Amino acid sequence: MSLELIKSIRSQTGLPLKDIKKAVEEIGSDEQKIIDHLRKQGILKTKI
């Protein structure tokens, strides 16, 4: 799990670290897939 990846997603989304870490564990290291996953789960409500 990359700290830089988590920081990047957090700066774009403002989501809590626990939500981002869980998504990274489930999806892997593809930033766009993680953001899409968070959106599909209803965690991320706005378009980036």
C-alpha positions as CSV (number, residue, x, y, z in Angstrom):
1,M,0.0,0.0,0.0
2,S,1.5,3.2,-1.2
3,L,1.4,6.2,1.2
4,E,1.8,8.5,-1.8
5,L,-1.3,7.0,-3.5
6,I,-3.4,7.4,-0.3
7,K,-2.2,11.0,0.0
8,S,-3.1,11.7,-3.6
9,I,-6.6,10.3,-3.3
10,R,-7.2,12.0,0.0
11,S,-6.2,15.4,-1.5
12,Q,-8.5,14.9,-4.4
13,T,-11.5,13.6,-2.4
14,G,-11.2,14.8,1.2
15,L,-12.4,11.3,2.3
16,P,-11.3,9.8,5.6
17,L,-8.1,7.7,5.5
18,K,-9.9,4.5,6.6
19,D,-12.2,4.6,3.6
20,I,-9.3,5.2,1.2
21,K,-7.2,2.5,2.8
22,K,-10.0,0.0,2.5
23,A,-10.5,0.8,-1.1
24,V,-6.8,0.5,-1.8
25,E,-6.8,-2.9,-0.2
26,E,-9.8,-4.1,-2.3
27,I,-8.8,-2.6,-5.7
28,G,-5.0,-2.3,-5.7
29,S,-2.9,0.6,-6.9
30,D,-4.9,2.1,-9.8
31,E,-5.9,5.5,-8.6
32,Q,-8.8,6.0,-11.1
33,K,-10.2,2.6,-10.3
34,I,-10.1,3.3,-6.6
35,I,-11.9,6.6,-7.1
36,D,-14.5,4.9,-9.3
37,H,-15.0,2.2,-6.7
38,L,-15.5,4.8,-3.9
39,R,-18.1,6.6,-6.1
40,K,-19.9,3.3,-6.8
41,Q,-20.0,2.4,-3.1
42,G,-21.6,5.8,-2.4
43,I,-18.7,6.9,-0.3
44,L,-17.7,9.6,-2.8
45,K,-20.7,11.6,-3.9
46,T,-19.1,14.4,-6.1
47,K,-17.5,14.2,-9.5
48,I,-13.8,14.9,-9.4
